XYZ file of C-alpha atoms in Angstrom:
131
model
C 0.586 25.583 -22.818
C -1.617 22.702 -23.800
C -4.810 22.026 -21.928
C -3.646 18.900 -20.151
C -0.551 20.705 -18.850
C -2.785 23.009 -16.847
C -3.180 21.680 -13.294
C -6.969 21.331 -13.454
C -7.101 19.682 -16.869
C -4.124 17.505 -16.007
C -5.832 16.370 -12.811
C -9.038 15.645 -14.748
C -7.037 13.604 -17.262
C -5.323 11.724 -14.415
C -8.638 10.949 -12.694
C -10.214 9.781 -15.953
C -7.418 7.235 -16.602
C -7.300 4.670 -13.769
C -4.385 2.909 -15.475
C -2.196 5.831 -14.335
C -3.159 5.435 -10.678
C -1.259 2.306 -9.727
C 2.252 3.815 -9.914
C 1.619 6.696 -7.448
C -0.530 4.489 -5.229
C 2.179 1.836 -5.036
C 4.770 4.523 -4.304
C 2.644 5.897 -1.486
C 2.007 2.416 -0.095
C 5.735 1.631 -0.147
C 6.601 4.980 1.446
C 4.089 4.697 4.251
C 4.909 1.035 4.791
C 8.554 2.044 5.135
C 7.613 4.775 7.609
C 5.605 2.365 9.739
C 8.383 -0.235 9.581
C 11.012 2.294 10.693
C 8.789 3.580 13.502
C 8.004 0.089 14.807
C 11.600 -1.143 14.588
C 13.052 1.888 16.389
C 10.371 1.793 19.082
C 10.790 -1.974 19.476
C 14.570 -1.763 19.768
C 14.336 0.962 22.429
C 11.391 -0.538 24.325
C 12.205 -0.889 28.039
C 12.653 -4.164 29.870
C 10.251 -5.421 32.515
C 12.455 -4.909 35.590
C 11.623 -1.241 36.163
C 9.117 0.642 38.254
C 5.876 1.629 36.481
C 6.911 5.292 36.334
C 10.317 4.540 34.781
C 8.728 2.029 32.410
C 6.166 4.591 31.235
C 8.850 7.230 30.707
C 11.101 4.853 28.781
C 8.175 3.602 26.688
C 7.184 7.158 25.787
C 10.809 7.927 24.939
C 10.947 4.877 22.653
C 7.740 5.944 20.901
C 8.960 9.523 20.577
C 12.319 8.520 19.108
C 10.570 6.129 16.737
C 8.341 8.979 15.574
C 11.351 11.285 15.204
C 13.254 8.775 13.061
C 10.112 8.122 10.976
C 9.776 11.883 10.456
C 13.388 12.008 9.289
C 12.739 9.185 6.824
C 9.627 11.017 5.636
C 11.624 14.194 5.021
C 14.520 12.475 3.236
C 13.274 9.308 1.511
C 9.707 10.010 0.406
C 10.508 12.951 -1.913
C 13.015 10.807 -3.798
C 10.625 7.862 -3.993
C 7.778 10.094 -5.147
C 10.072 11.652 -7.761
C 10.599 8.246 -9.320
C 6.913 7.312 -9.177
C 5.505 10.557 -10.510
C 8.149 10.889 -13.221
C 7.155 7.507 -14.607
C 3.467 8.427 -14.370
C 3.984 11.768 -16.134
C 5.928 10.092 -18.933
C 3.054 7.662 -19.460
C 0.594 10.538 -19.338
C 2.417 12.462 -22.068
C 2.812 9.335 -24.204
C -0.940 8.681 -23.935
C -1.540 12.166 -25.292
C 0.844 11.549 -28.193
C 3.664 13.823 -27.093
C 7.255 13.074 -27.951
C 9.334 13.102 -24.800
C 13.054 13.340 -24.505
C 14.606 10.401 -22.715
C 16.468 11.557 -19.620
C 18.674 9.183 -17.687
C 17.662 8.161 -14.203
C 20.886 9.620 -12.827
C 20.169 13.038 -14.344
C 16.622 12.937 -13.036
C 17.754 12.072 -9.516
C 20.440 14.776 -9.628
C 17.784 17.333 -10.471
C 15.541 16.048 -7.691
C 18.376 16.096 -5.166
C 19.253 19.664 -6.160
C 15.686 20.794 -5.469
C 15.571 18.632 -2.339
C 18.642 20.284 -0.809
C 17.457 23.759 -1.814
C 14.178 23.169 0.051
C 15.581 21.144 2.962
C 15.285 24.061 5.384
C 11.601 24.418 4.582
C 11.087 20.687 4.984
C 12.779 20.543 8.374
C 11.506 23.787 9.877
C 7.977 23.992 8.453
C 6.537 23.848 11.967
C 8.508 26.832 13.264
């Protein structure tokens, strides 16, 4: 194992090269923007009308917020691992090329198949991590 493949040395290399930062940061910004968009759109579409009593309105508003949070959590569990796979794969390729390694070109389809395999194998942990 080379030094930069160790987690601590790899992290130090990553921190010392700001040109590697923009891909993961953009991926995180897109992912969290998507989460906020999904939450707001679900809550907005389920938001109660104005012709109800204050108690019913409060209950329906809380239900809309709760369902928006639940759908956003589902998007977080399903979409963000795939998005982060794409972002971090590109970053790791650049990292190895900067170090002078020769990397084997793998098709995007093969990479996503591998990620989906791991995703489905760990889906139970992702969904029931609170229990």
